[in-house]
Amino acid sequence: MAALLGNCLRTTRVPLDPSPSCALYLAYCNNCSRALSSLFVSSLDKTESPHFAKRKLDCREQCLDSTTQADIGILVAKVRVGNSLDEILQSLAHDQLCNSIQLSPVLVNKLLFQFKDDWKSALGVFRWAESRGYKHTSEAYDTLVDSLGKMKQMDEMTALLEEMQKGQLVTLKTLGKAMRRFSGAGQWENAVRLFDKLGTFGLEKNTESMNLLLDTLCKERKVEQAREIFLELKSHISPNANTFNIFIHGWCKINRVEEAYWTIQEMRGHGFLPCVISYSTIVQFYCRRCDFSKVYELLDEMEALGSTPNVVTYTTVMSALAKSEKYEEALQIAHRMKSVGCKPDTLFYNSLIHSLGRAGRQQEAVHVFEEEMPSTGVSPNASTYNSMIAMLCHHAQELKALKLLKEMETSRICKPDVQTYYPLLKSCFRTGKVDSLLRQLLDDMIKKHNLSLDVSAYTLLIHGLCRANQCEWAYRLFEEMIGKDIMPRYQTCQLLLENVKLKHLYDAAKKIEIVMQKL
C-alpha cells in the first residue's frame, strides 16, 4: 500500500504533520427578546397544567430563535462583502455591540451556514469568536472545513485540519469532508494521502474508512485508481457489501456497465448477495441513458430474483421519465409502485407532484400535496414546497406561489432555501416586477432567512437584470460575487460587458474584462 500511495502522491504534498440607528434598534429588540426568555424560564418553574407549560415552552423556543436571529442580523450587518479576512476580524472585534452578544453553538453554526459560500466572512467570524475566548465545537470546525474546501481554499482547509489535529477534534466525518473537497478540486492524490495518515489523527484503517476513500474516488470518476487501491488493501481490510456497491456505482458513473455487472459476480464470490441497491444503481445508469426498455427489463428481473424494487428505485425511474418529458409513463410507474404495496415517501411525492405539474394536471398535484400526503402521514420537505412553487410559477400563478412561500416561512417542518426562490425570481423578470417584488424577495432571502446567494442565483439575477435594462444593479451583484470569491461564468461576463458598454460604463467594463481574462 505504501508503495502504491508513494507513486500516486510523489508529486503532491499536504503538510499535515507537526448604520447606528438600525444597530440600536436591533440591540433594543435583542434585549427585549432576552428579557422575555428569562421571564418564560422563571414562569415555567411554577406548577401549571402540562398543556399550558407546552405552550409556554413553544413560545420560549420562538423567543430564543428570535434572539438568535437578531444577533445574526447585527453580526451580518458588520461583515462587509469583499473585505479581507483581517478587515472582517477587526470590524467585529472593535464593535461594542457585536462583543456584547452571547456566543453559543447554535448562533455560531447558523453564522457559518449563512456564509457557506463566502469563505472569508465564515473564517473571519470563526476567528472573531475564538478571540473572545469561545471554544468551537467539532461541528463548527467540520462546517468550516467543508466551506473552505467548497470554495477551493485548500491551503486554508489544510491549516484548519492541522489545528483540529492538535486539539484532537478530527473525526472520520471531518476527513470524509476533506477527502471529498480535495477530490472535487482535482486533487484526488491528497485524498489518498489523508487516508494514509489516518493513524496520525488517532483513527484506524478499517472497512468504514476504506469505503469512505473508495466512495470519494469513485464519485470523482477515479474508479480505476480506487480499484488499484482496493486490491492493495483487501488483503488486510475485509470488504463488505457496501464496498462492492460503491464500485457498481463508480463503473456506472463512467459508463462501464459491463464492469458493474462483473462486480455483482465478484460480490457473490465474497459471500454477499446483491441487494436492491446494487440493481437500482444499474437501473439509474440506464435511466441516465434514457434506455427505458432496459429499465423495465431490469425491474422485472429484480422482482424475479427477489430483490423487489423499493421506493427509491421507482422514484428514480419516475424522475428520469419526467426529465425525458414522458410524463404519462412516469405516472404509470407511480401507479405500478402503489399497486405492489410499496409505501411512498417524501421524495416519491416530490417527483409525483413535479410529473403531474409538467403533465398539465395541476389540480391532481394540489390534491396530492393537500390531501394525499397528509392522509398517508408523509410530511413535506423544502423540496416538496419548491416543486409546488415552481409548478405554480410555471403556470403564471405567482400569487398562489407567494402564499405557499408564506406558509413555508411559518412552517415548523422546513424553511425556504435558495431553490425556493429561483422560480419566484424568474417570475419577477417575466412579469416585469423588478423594482418592487424582486427587491422584496432578495431582502427576505438575505435578511429574514439568512440565505447566501450561490453562483446559480447570481447568474440568474445578472442575466435577468441585463435583459430588464438594469445593468447597473447587475454590475453591483457582479462585484458582490467577486468579493465573495465566487467566479462568474464566462457567458455571464460577456452579457454584462455588452450591457455596461451600451451604458458607457467604461470603468465597469475594464473590471469585467480583467475577470474574464482569469476564466
Short mmCIF file of C-alpha atoms in Angstrom, two decimals:
data_model
loop_
_atom_site.label_atom_id
_atom_site.label_comp_id
_atom_site.label_asym_id
_atom_site.label_seq_id
_atom_site.Cartn_x
_atom_site.Cartn_y
_atom_site.Cartn_z
CA MET A 1 0.00 0.00 0.00
CA ALA A 2 2.82 2.39 0.92
CA ALA A 3 4.49 1.84 -2.43
CA LEU A 4 1.28 2.45 -4.36
CA LEU A 5 0.44 5.60 -2.41
CA GLY A 6 4.02 6.77 -2.72
CA ASN A 7 3.74 6.54 -6.51
CA CYS A 8 0.35 8.25 -6.52
CA LEU A 9 1.46 11.08 -4.25
CA ARG A 10 5.04 11.71 -5.29
CA THR A 11 4.13 15.00 -6.98
CA THR A 12 1.91 16.37 -4.22
CA ARG A 13 2.49 17.22 -0.58
CA VAL A 14 -0.01 18.20 2.11
CA PRO A 15 1.72 19.50 5.27
CA LEU A 16 -0.37 17.80 7.92
CA ASP A 17 2.37 16.96 10.41
CA PRO A 18 3.50 18.55 13.20
CA SER A 19 -25.99 52.08 10.41
CA PRO A 20 -26.01 53.32 14.01
CA SER A 21 -29.79 53.82 14.41
CA CYS A 22 -30.51 50.44 12.88
CA ALA A 23 -27.95 48.80 15.16
CA LEU A 24 -29.51 50.46 18.24
CA TYR A 25 -32.94 49.26 17.20
CA LEU A 26 -31.67 45.71 16.74
CA ALA A 27 -29.96 45.86 20.14
CA TYR A 28 -33.22 47.05 21.72
CA CYS A 29 -35.13 44.14 20.12
CA ASN A 30 -32.37 41.79 21.19
CA ASN A 31 -32.53 42.90 24.83
CA CYS A 32 -36.32 42.61 24.82
CA SER A 33 -36.08 39.08 23.49
CA ARG A 34 -33.59 38.12 26.20
CA ALA A 35 -35.79 39.61 28.89
CA LEU A 36 -38.80 37.70 27.62
CA SER A 37 -36.75 34.50 27.51
CA SER A 38 -35.81 34.93 31.18
CA LEU A 39 -39.44 35.58 32.04
CA PHE A 40 -40.52 32.33 30.40
CA VAL A 41 -37.79 30.36 32.17
CA SER A 42 -38.86 31.61 35.60
CA SER A 43 -42.57 31.21 34.95
CA LEU A 44 -42.15 27.60 33.85
CA ASP A 45 -40.78 26.74 37.29
CA LYS A 46 -44.26 27.23 38.73
CA THR A 47 -46.86 24.48 38.91
CA GLU A 48 -49.16 24.60 35.90
CA SER A 49 -51.02 22.32 33.51
CA PRO A 50 -48.88 20.32 31.03
CA HIS A 51 -50.75 21.87 28.07
CA PHE A 52 -50.11 25.40 29.33
CA ALA A 53 -46.47 24.54 30.04
CA LYS A 54 -46.05 23.22 26.48
CA ARG A 55 -47.47 26.42 25.03
CA LYS A 56 -45.02 28.44 27.11
CA LEU A 57 -42.13 26.23 26.05
CA ASP A 58 -43.11 26.70 22.40
CA CYS A 59 -43.25 30.43 22.95
CA ARG A 60 -39.90 30.36 24.72
CA GLU A 61 -38.33 28.50 21.76
CA GLN A 62 -39.70 31.15 19.40
CA CYS A 63 -38.29 33.85 21.69
CA LEU A 64 -34.84 32.25 21.78
CA ASP A 65 -34.91 31.82 18.00
CA SER A 66 -35.87 35.48 17.67
CA THR A 67 -32.90 36.41 19.88
CA THR A 68 -30.54 34.35 17.72
CA GLN A 69 -31.92 35.89 14.51
CA ALA A 70 -31.47 39.40 15.93
CA ASP A 71 -27.87 38.60 16.89
CA ILE A 72 -27.19 37.19 13.43
CA GLY A 73 -28.62 40.36 11.89
CA ILE A 74 -26.23 42.53 13.92
CA LEU A 75 -23.17 40.44 13.02
CA VAL A 76 -24.03 40.05 9.34
CA ALA A 77 -24.52 43.83 9.07
CA LYS A 78 -20.97 44.34 10.35
CA VAL A 79 -19.37 41.95 7.86
CA ARG A 80 -18.67 43.71 4.58
CA VAL A 81 -18.57 41.51 1.48
CA GLY A 82 -15.24 41.79 -0.31
CA ASN A 83 -13.24 42.83 2.73
CA SER A 84 -10.07 40.95 3.61
CA LEU A 85 -10.05 38.36 6.38
CA ASP A 86 -8.21 40.76 8.70
CA GLU A 87 -10.63 43.60 7.95
CA ILE A 88 -13.61 41.40 8.81
CA LEU A 89 -11.97 40.27 12.04
CA GLN A 90 -11.11 43.84 13.08
CA SER A 91 -14.57 45.13 12.17
CA LEU A 92 -16.18 42.65 14.55
CA ALA A 93 -13.52 42.87 17.27
CA HIS A 94 -13.82 46.65 17.61
CA ASP A 95 -17.61 46.80 17.68
CA GLN A 96 -19.07 47.10 21.18
CA LEU A 97 -22.48 45.82 20.14
CA CYS A 98 -21.03 42.71 18.50
CA ASN A 99 -18.89 41.96 21.52
CA SER A 100 -21.94 42.15 23.80
CA ILE A 101 -23.58 39.23 22.01
CA GLN A 102 -23.53 35.95 23.90
CA LEU A 103 -21.98 33.26 21.71
CA SER A 104 -23.48 29.78 21.52
CA PRO A 105 -23.08 26.72 19.27
CA VAL A 106 -26.47 27.45 17.68
CA LEU A 107 -25.52 31.05 16.85
CA VAL A 108 -22.04 30.18 15.53
CA ASN A 109 -23.30 27.29 13.40
CA LYS A 110 -26.03 29.47 11.88
CA LEU A 111 -23.47 32.15 11.05
CA LEU A 112 -21.17 29.62 9.39
CA PHE A 113 -24.12 28.31 7.37
CA GLN A 114 -25.03 31.89 6.42
CA PHE A 115 -21.52 32.39 5.00
CA LYS A 116 -21.06 28.91 3.49
CA ASP A 117 -20.44 30.47 0.04
CA ASP A 118 -18.29 33.33 1.41
CA TRP A 119 -15.19 31.74 2.96
CA LYS A 120 -13.55 34.97 4.13
CA SER A 121 -16.62 36.01 6.12
CA ALA A 122 -17.02 32.49 7.52
CA LEU A 123 -13.37 32.30 8.62
CA GLY A 124 -13.46 35.89 9.92
CA VAL A 125 -16.48 35.16 12.14
CA PHE A 126 -14.87 31.89 13.28
CA ARG A 127 -11.63 33.65 14.31
CA TRP A 128 -13.50 36.54 15.96
CA ALA A 129 -15.45 34.10 18.13
CA GLU A 130 -12.14 32.46 19.12
CA SER A 131 -10.64 35.83 20.03
CA ARG A 132 -13.44 36.24 22.59
CA GLY A 133 -12.46 33.01 24.30
CA TYR A 134 -15.22 30.94 22.69
CA LYS A 135 -14.36 27.25 22.24
CA HIS A 136 -15.66 25.94 18.92
CA THR A 137 -17.48 22.63 18.67
CA SER A 138 -16.30 19.88 16.32
CA GLU A 139 -19.46 20.56 14.26
CA ALA A 140 -18.37 24.17 13.69
CA TYR A 141 -14.90 23.03 12.62
CA ASP A 142 -16.40 20.46 10.23
CA THR A 143 -18.71 23.09 8.71
CA LEU A 144 -15.78 25.45 8.11
CA VAL A 145 -13.62 22.66 6.64
CA ASP A 146 -16.42 21.92 4.19
CA SER A 147 -16.92 25.61 3.28
CA LEU A 148 -13.22 26.23 2.68
CA GLY A 149 -12.96 23.11 0.54
CA LYS A 150 -16.09 24.01 -1.41
CA MET A 151 -14.59 27.41 -2.26
CA LYS A 152 -11.30 25.72 -3.32
CA GLN A 153 -9.33 27.32 -0.44
CA MET A 154 -7.26 24.18 0.04
CA ASP A 155 -4.36 25.80 1.93
CA GLU A 156 -6.76 27.32 4.47
CA MET A 157 -8.57 23.98 4.78
CA THR A 158 -5.28 22.14 5.34
CA ALA A 159 -4.23 24.64 8.02
CA LEU A 160 -7.56 24.16 9.78
CA LEU A 161 -7.10 20.38 9.72
CA GLU A 162 -3.69 20.81 11.36
CA GLU A 163 -5.32 22.99 14.03
CA MET A 164 -8.02 20.37 14.61
CA GLN A 165 -5.37 17.66 14.80
CA LYS A 166 -3.63 19.45 17.67
CA GLY A 167 -6.94 19.75 19.51
CA GLN A 168 -7.83 16.10 18.80
CA LEU A 169 -11.02 17.22 17.06
CA VAL A 170 -10.58 15.32 13.80
CA THR A 171 -13.14 12.57 13.20
CA LEU A 172 -13.74 10.28 10.25
CA LYS A 173 -16.58 12.63 9.29
CA THR A 174 -14.08 15.53 9.17
CA LEU A 175 -11.69 13.62 6.93
CA GLY A 176 -14.58 12.47 4.77
CA LYS A 177 -15.44 16.11 4.04
CA ALA A 178 -11.80 16.99 3.39
CA MET A 179 -11.28 13.98 1.10
CA ARG A 180 -14.34 14.87 -0.97
CA ARG A 181 -13.26 18.50 -1.28
CA PHE A 182 -9.72 17.54 -2.31
CA SER A 183 -11.12 15.19 -4.94
CA GLY A 184 -13.63 17.79 -6.11
CA ALA A 185 -10.77 20.24 -6.59
CA GLY A 186 -8.96 17.73 -8.80
CA GLN A 187 -6.50 16.78 -6.02
CA TRP A 188 -7.53 13.16 -5.53
CA GLU A 189 -3.95 12.27 -4.56
CA ASN A 190 -4.33 14.41 -1.43
CA ALA A 191 -7.46 12.48 -0.52
CA VAL A 192 -5.38 9.29 -0.64
CA ARG A 193 -2.66 10.96 1.45
CA LEU A 194 -5.22 11.81 4.13
CA PHE A 195 -6.29 8.18 4.26
CA ASP A 196 -2.64 7.12 4.54
CA LYS A 197 -2.24 9.44 7.56
CA LEU A 198 -5.32 8.20 9.43
CA GLY A 199 -3.17 6.93 12.28
CA THR A 200 -1.76 10.41 12.98
CA PHE A 201 -5.33 11.58 13.63
CA GLY A 202 -5.98 8.75 16.05
CA LEU A 203 -8.17 6.92 13.53
CA GLU A 204 -7.77 3.43 12.11
CA LYS A 205 -7.80 1.99 8.64
CA ASN A 206 -10.78 -0.31 8.57
CA THR A 207 -13.68 -1.22 6.29
CA GLU A 208 -15.54 2.02 7.05
CA SER A 209 -12.60 4.33 6.34
CA MET A 210 -11.57 2.31 3.26
CA ASN A 211 -15.12 2.59 1.88
CA LEU A 212 -15.06 6.34 2.50
CA LEU A 213 -11.91 6.72 0.40
CA LEU A 214 -13.18 4.41 -2.36
CA ASP A 215 -16.52 6.23 -2.49
CA THR A 216 -14.75 9.61 -2.69
CA LEU A 217 -12.63 8.47 -5.62
CA CYS A 218 -15.48 6.74 -7.46
CA LYS A 219 -17.72 9.80 -7.19
CA GLU A 220 -14.96 11.84 -8.83
CA ARG A 221 -14.70 9.25 -11.64
CA LYS A 222 -11.34 7.89 -10.42
CA VAL A 223 -12.69 4.33 -10.42
CA GLU A 224 -9.59 2.64 -11.82
CA GLN A 225 -7.41 4.29 -9.15
CA ALA A 226 -9.93 3.23 -6.50
CA ARG A 227 -9.78 -0.32 -7.84
CA GLU A 228 -5.97 -0.43 -7.59
CA ILE A 229 -6.09 0.83 -4.00
CA PHE A 230 -8.77 -1.73 -3.12
CA LEU A 231 -6.64 -4.58 -4.50
CA GLU A 232 -3.77 -3.43 -2.26
CA LEU A 233 -5.94 -3.05 0.84
CA LYS A 234 -8.23 -6.08 0.66
CA SER A 235 -5.58 -8.47 1.94
CA HIS A 236 -5.74 -6.83 5.39
CA ILE A 237 -9.04 -4.90 5.30
CA SER A 238 -12.13 -7.00 4.65
CA PRO A 239 -14.65 -5.56 2.17
CA ASN A 240 -18.39 -5.60 2.85
CA ALA A 241 -21.45 -5.40 0.61
CA ASN A 242 -21.20 -1.60 0.57
CA THR A 243 -17.66 -1.83 -0.86
CA PHE A 244 -18.97 -3.58 -3.96
CA ASN A 245 -22.00 -1.29 -4.26
CA ILE A 246 -19.57 1.66 -4.30
CA PHE A 247 -17.78 0.11 -7.30
CA ILE A 248 -21.05 -0.71 -9.06
CA HIS A 249 -21.98 2.97 -8.75
CA GLY A 250 -18.49 4.06 -9.89
CA TRP A 251 -18.43 1.89 -13.00
CA CYS A 252 -21.90 3.08 -13.96
CA LYS A 253 -20.83 6.68 -13.43
CA ILE A 254 -18.10 6.32 -16.07
CA ASN A 255 -20.43 4.39 -18.42
CA ARG A 256 -18.78 0.99 -17.99
CA VAL A 257 -21.83 -1.03 -17.09
CA GLU A 258 -20.16 -4.33 -18.05
CA GLU A 259 -17.73 -3.90 -15.12
CA ALA A 260 -20.73 -3.12 -12.90
CA TYR A 261 -22.27 -6.49 -13.82
CA TRP A 262 -18.89 -8.15 -13.27
CA THR A 263 -18.72 -6.54 -9.80
CA ILE A 264 -22.06 -8.14 -8.93
CA GLN A 265 -20.48 -11.51 -9.70
CA GLU A 266 -17.41 -10.61 -7.63
CA MET A 267 -19.74 -9.60 -4.82
CA ARG A 268 -21.30 -13.07 -4.84
CA GLY A 269 -17.82 -14.60 -4.78
CA HIS A 270 -17.13 -12.81 -1.49
CA GLY A 271 -20.31 -14.21 0.03
CA PHE A 272 -22.54 -11.13 -0.37
CA LEU A 273 -25.87 -11.25 -2.19
CA PRO A 274 -26.61 -8.31 -4.50
CA CYS A 275 -29.38 -6.23 -2.96
CA VAL A 276 -31.90 -3.72 -4.23
CA ILE A 277 -29.19 -1.00 -4.04
CA SER A 278 -26.92 -3.00 -6.37
CA TYR A 279 -29.59 -3.37 -9.06
CA SER A 280 -31.07 0.12 -8.53
CA THR A 281 -27.68 1.62 -9.33
CA ILE A 282 -27.70 -0.10 -12.73
CA VAL A 283 -31.34 0.97 -13.21
CA GLN A 284 -30.17 4.54 -12.63
CA PHE A 285 -27.44 4.07 -15.26
CA TYR A 286 -29.99 3.06 -17.90
CA CYS A 287 -32.27 5.91 -16.80
CA ARG A 288 -29.48 8.40 -17.49
CA ARG A 289 -29.11 6.93 -20.97
CA CYS A 290 -32.90 7.06 -21.45
CA ASP A 291 -32.85 3.33 -22.26
CA PHE A 292 -36.23 2.69 -20.67
CA SER A 293 -36.78 -0.69 -22.34
CA LYS A 294 -33.71 -1.90 -20.44
CA VAL A 295 -35.06 -0.23 -17.28
CA TYR A 296 -38.34 -2.12 -17.48
CA GLU A 297 -36.44 -5.34 -18.18
CA LEU A 298 -34.33 -4.82 -15.05
CA LEU A 299 -37.38 -4.05 -12.91
CA ASP A 300 -38.90 -7.37 -13.97
CA GLU A 301 -35.59 -9.15 -13.34
CA MET A 302 -35.33 -7.65 -9.83
CA GLU A 303 -38.78 -8.94 -8.95
CA ALA A 304 -37.93 -12.41 -10.30
CA LEU A 305 -34.69 -12.56 -8.26
CA GLY A 306 -36.41 -11.46 -5.06
CA SER A 307 -34.71 -8.04 -4.94
CA THR A 308 -38.04 -6.23 -5.13
CA PRO A 309 -37.69 -2.61 -6.29
CA ASN A 310 -38.16 -0.15 -3.44
CA VAL A 311 -39.46 3.40 -3.32
CA VAL A 312 -36.02 4.76 -4.28
CA THR A 313 -35.93 2.57 -7.41
CA TYR A 314 -39.40 3.64 -8.53
CA THR A 315 -38.71 7.31 -7.75
CA THR A 316 -35.51 7.16 -9.82
CA VAL A 317 -37.39 5.75 -12.82
CA MET A 318 -40.30 8.18 -12.46
CA SER A 319 -37.95 11.18 -12.23
CA ALA A 320 -35.99 10.04 -15.30
CA LEU A 321 -39.16 9.60 -17.34
CA ALA A 322 -40.35 13.06 -16.31
CA LYS A 323 -36.97 14.53 -17.27
CA SER A 324 -37.41 12.92 -20.70
CA GLU A 325 -40.88 14.53 -20.86
CA LYS A 326 -42.56 11.10 -20.74
CA TYR A 327 -44.99 12.33 -18.11
CA GLU A 328 -47.74 9.78 -18.64
CA GLU A 329 -45.22 6.93 -18.40
CA ALA A 330 -43.87 8.48 -15.21
CA LEU A 331 -47.37 8.49 -13.73
CA GLN A 332 -47.80 4.84 -14.74
CA ILE A 333 -44.68 3.98 -12.72
CA ALA A 334 -46.26 5.73 -9.73
CA HIS A 335 -49.38 3.57 -10.20
CA ARG A 336 -47.23 0.44 -10.54
CA MET A 337 -45.45 1.21 -7.28
CA LYS A 338 -48.66 1.76 -5.36
CA SER A 339 -50.22 -1.40 -6.83
CA VAL A 340 -47.45 -3.62 -5.40
CA GLY A 341 -47.91 -2.09 -1.95
CA CYS A 342 -44.68 -0.09 -1.87
CA LYS A 343 -45.13 2.78 0.60
CA PRO A 344 -44.50 6.28 -0.80
CA ASP A 345 -42.08 8.66 0.90
CA THR A 346 -41.44 12.39 0.62
CA LEU A 347 -39.04 12.10 -2.33
CA PHE A 348 -41.56 9.99 -4.23
CA TYR A 349 -44.28 12.58 -3.71
CA ASN A 350 -41.91 15.37 -4.77
CA SER A 351 -41.32 13.59 -8.07
CA LEU A 352 -45.01 12.81 -8.47
CA ILE A 353 -46.01 16.45 -7.91
CA HIS A 354 -43.41 17.55 -10.46
CA SER A 355 -44.63 14.99 -13.02
CA LEU A 356 -48.28 15.96 -12.53
CA GLY A 357 -47.43 19.62 -12.87
CA ARG A 358 -45.49 19.08 -16.07
CA ALA A 359 -48.28 16.89 -17.45
CA GLY A 360 -50.66 19.83 -17.01
CA ARG A 361 -52.57 18.12 -14.19
CA GLN A 362 -52.24 20.88 -11.61
CA GLN A 363 -55.36 20.04 -9.64
CA GLU A 364 -54.13 16.48 -9.14
CA ALA A 365 -50.77 17.83 -7.94
CA VAL A 366 -52.55 20.13 -5.47
CA HIS A 367 -54.66 17.15 -4.31
CA VAL A 368 -51.51 15.09 -3.67
CA PHE A 369 -49.96 17.96 -1.69
CA GLU A 370 -53.03 18.97 0.31
CA GLU A 371 -54.88 15.65 0.71
CA GLU A 372 -52.89 12.51 -0.13
CA MET A 373 -49.65 13.34 1.69
CA PRO A 374 -51.38 14.22 5.00
CA SER A 375 -53.61 11.12 4.76
CA THR A 376 -50.59 8.81 4.31
CA GLY A 377 -48.66 10.52 7.12
CA VAL A 378 -45.86 11.73 4.82
CA SER A 379 -44.57 15.18 5.73
CA PRO A 380 -43.48 17.63 3.04
CA ASN A 381 -39.94 18.97 2.99
CA ALA A 382 -38.40 22.05 1.39
CA SER A 383 -38.23 20.27 -1.99
CA THR A 384 -41.97 19.49 -1.83
CA TYR A 385 -42.80 23.15 -1.36
CA ASN A 386 -40.22 24.05 -4.01
CA SER A 387 -41.90 21.70 -6.52
CA MET A 388 -45.30 23.24 -5.80
CA ILE A 389 -43.99 26.80 -6.03
CA ALA A 390 -42.15 26.00 -9.29
CA MET A 391 -45.29 24.44 -10.75
CA LEU A 392 -47.46 27.44 -9.82
CA CYS A 393 -44.90 29.91 -11.21
CA HIS A 394 -44.61 27.85 -14.41
CA HIS A 395 -48.37 28.28 -14.89
CA ALA A 396 -48.23 32.03 -14.06
CA GLN A 397 -49.93 31.64 -10.68
CA GLU A 398 -47.47 33.78 -8.72
CA LEU A 399 -49.97 34.85 -6.03
CA LYS A 400 -50.63 31.22 -5.07
CA ALA A 401 -46.89 30.57 -5.13
CA LEU A 402 -46.27 33.53 -2.79
CA LYS A 403 -48.99 32.21 -0.48
CA LEU A 404 -47.16 28.88 -0.28
CA LEU A 405 -43.93 30.75 0.44
CA LYS A 406 -45.61 32.46 3.42
CA GLU A 407 -46.89 29.07 4.62
CA MET A 408 -43.37 27.69 4.34
CA GLU A 409 -41.96 30.60 6.36
CA THR A 410 -44.23 29.79 9.29
CA SER A 411 -43.80 26.00 8.99
CA ARG A 412 -42.03 24.10 11.74
CA ILE A 413 -41.07 21.32 9.33
CA CYS A 414 -38.95 23.23 6.84
CA LYS A 415 -37.89 26.72 5.83
CA PRO A 416 -37.27 28.31 2.41
CA ASP A 417 -33.90 27.72 0.77
CA VAL A 418 -32.25 29.30 -2.28
CA GLN A 419 -34.02 26.81 -4.58
CA THR A 420 -37.39 28.02 -3.25
CA TYR A 421 -36.75 31.47 -4.64
CA TYR A 422 -35.47 30.57 -8.14
CA PRO A 423 -38.90 30.27 -9.83
CA LEU A 424 -40.16 33.34 -7.95
CA LEU A 425 -37.18 35.41 -9.10
CA LYS A 426 -37.72 34.22 -12.67
CA SER A 427 -41.38 35.26 -12.39
CA CYS A 428 -40.32 38.79 -11.41
CA PHE A 429 -38.42 39.14 -14.68
CA ARG A 430 -41.25 37.59 -16.70
CA THR A 431 -43.89 39.89 -15.17
CA GLY A 432 -41.68 42.98 -15.05
CA LYS A 433 -41.91 43.31 -11.23
CA VAL A 434 -38.20 44.03 -10.90
CA ASP A 435 -38.29 47.22 -8.84
CA SER A 436 -40.92 46.03 -6.37
CA LEU A 437 -41.26 42.28 -5.81
CA LEU A 438 -37.70 41.33 -6.80
CA ARG A 439 -36.20 43.72 -4.25
CA GLN A 440 -38.53 42.40 -1.55
CA LEU A 441 -37.72 38.77 -2.31
CA LEU A 442 -33.98 39.39 -2.24
CA ASP A 443 -34.32 41.33 1.00
CA ASP A 444 -36.24 38.42 2.58
CA MET A 445 -33.73 35.86 1.34
CA ILE A 446 -30.74 37.60 2.88
CA LYS A 447 -32.14 39.36 5.95
CA LYS A 448 -35.08 37.23 7.03
CA HIS A 449 -33.83 33.74 6.12
CA ASN A 450 -30.06 34.35 6.20
CA LEU A 451 -29.59 32.74 2.79
CA SER A 452 -26.45 33.41 0.80
CA LEU A 453 -26.56 33.64 -2.97
CA ASP A 454 -24.61 30.98 -4.87
CA VAL A 455 -23.23 31.09 -8.41
CA SER A 456 -26.55 29.89 -9.90
CA ALA A 457 -28.53 32.61 -8.09
CA TYR A 458 -26.09 35.33 -9.14
CA THR A 459 -26.18 34.07 -12.73
CA LEU A 460 -29.97 34.13 -12.82
CA LEU A 461 -30.13 37.65 -11.37
CA ILE A 462 -27.39 39.18 -13.53
CA HIS A 463 -28.84 37.73 -16.74
CA GLY A 464 -32.37 38.79 -15.79
CA LEU A 465 -31.35 42.33 -14.79
CA CYS A 466 -29.38 42.83 -18.01
CA ARG A 467 -32.43 41.85 -20.04
CA ALA A 468 -34.54 44.19 -17.90
CA ASN A 469 -32.21 47.12 -18.73
CA GLN A 470 -30.90 47.21 -15.15
CA CYS A 471 -27.22 46.62 -15.86
CA GLU A 472 -26.08 48.97 -13.04
CA TRP A 473 -27.79 46.71 -10.49
CA ALA A 474 -26.45 43.65 -12.31
CA TYR A 475 -22.92 45.06 -12.08
CA ARG A 476 -23.28 45.65 -8.32
CA LEU A 477 -24.20 41.97 -7.92
CA PHE A 478 -21.22 41.05 -10.12
CA GLU A 479 -18.89 42.99 -7.81
CA GLU A 480 -20.51 41.33 -4.80
CA MET A 481 -19.90 37.81 -6.09
CA ILE A 482 -16.30 38.63 -7.00
CA GLY A 483 -15.86 39.95 -3.46
CA LYS A 484 -17.01 36.56 -2.17
CA ASP A 485 -14.53 34.75 -4.46
CA ILE A 486 -17.45 33.26 -6.43
CA MET A 487 -16.26 33.19 -10.01
CA PRO A 488 -18.91 34.07 -12.63
CA ARG A 489 -19.40 32.07 -15.80
CA TYR A 490 -17.84 33.40 -19.00
CA GLN A 491 -21.25 33.81 -20.65
CA THR A 492 -22.41 35.95 -17.71
CA CYS A 493 -19.36 38.22 -18.02
CA GLN A 494 -19.89 38.52 -21.77
CA LEU A 495 -23.54 39.53 -21.40
CA LEU A 496 -22.80 42.04 -18.64
CA LEU A 497 -19.87 43.51 -20.59
CA GLU A 498 -22.06 44.15 -23.64
CA ASN A 499 -24.67 45.89 -21.48
CA VAL A 500 -22.31 48.15 -19.49
CA LYS A 501 -20.64 49.25 -22.72
CA LEU A 502 -24.05 50.27 -24.09
CA LYS A 503 -24.47 52.44 -20.97
CA HIS A 504 -20.92 53.86 -21.41
CA LEU A 505 -19.79 52.43 -18.04
CA TYR A 506 -16.20 52.01 -19.16
CA ASP A 507 -14.62 51.57 -15.71
CA ALA A 508 -17.02 48.69 -15.06
CA ALA A 509 -16.22 47.25 -18.48
CA LYS A 510 -12.47 47.22 -17.69
CA LYS A 511 -13.06 45.35 -14.42
CA ILE A 512 -15.23 42.77 -16.16
CA GLU A 513 -12.57 42.25 -18.84
CA ILE A 514 -9.93 41.66 -16.14
CA VAL A 515 -12.13 38.96 -14.57
CA MET A 516 -12.76 37.39 -18.00
CA GLN A 517 -9.01 37.04 -18.56
CA LYS A 518 -8.81 34.85 -15.44
CA LEU A 519 -11.56 32.46 -16.55
#
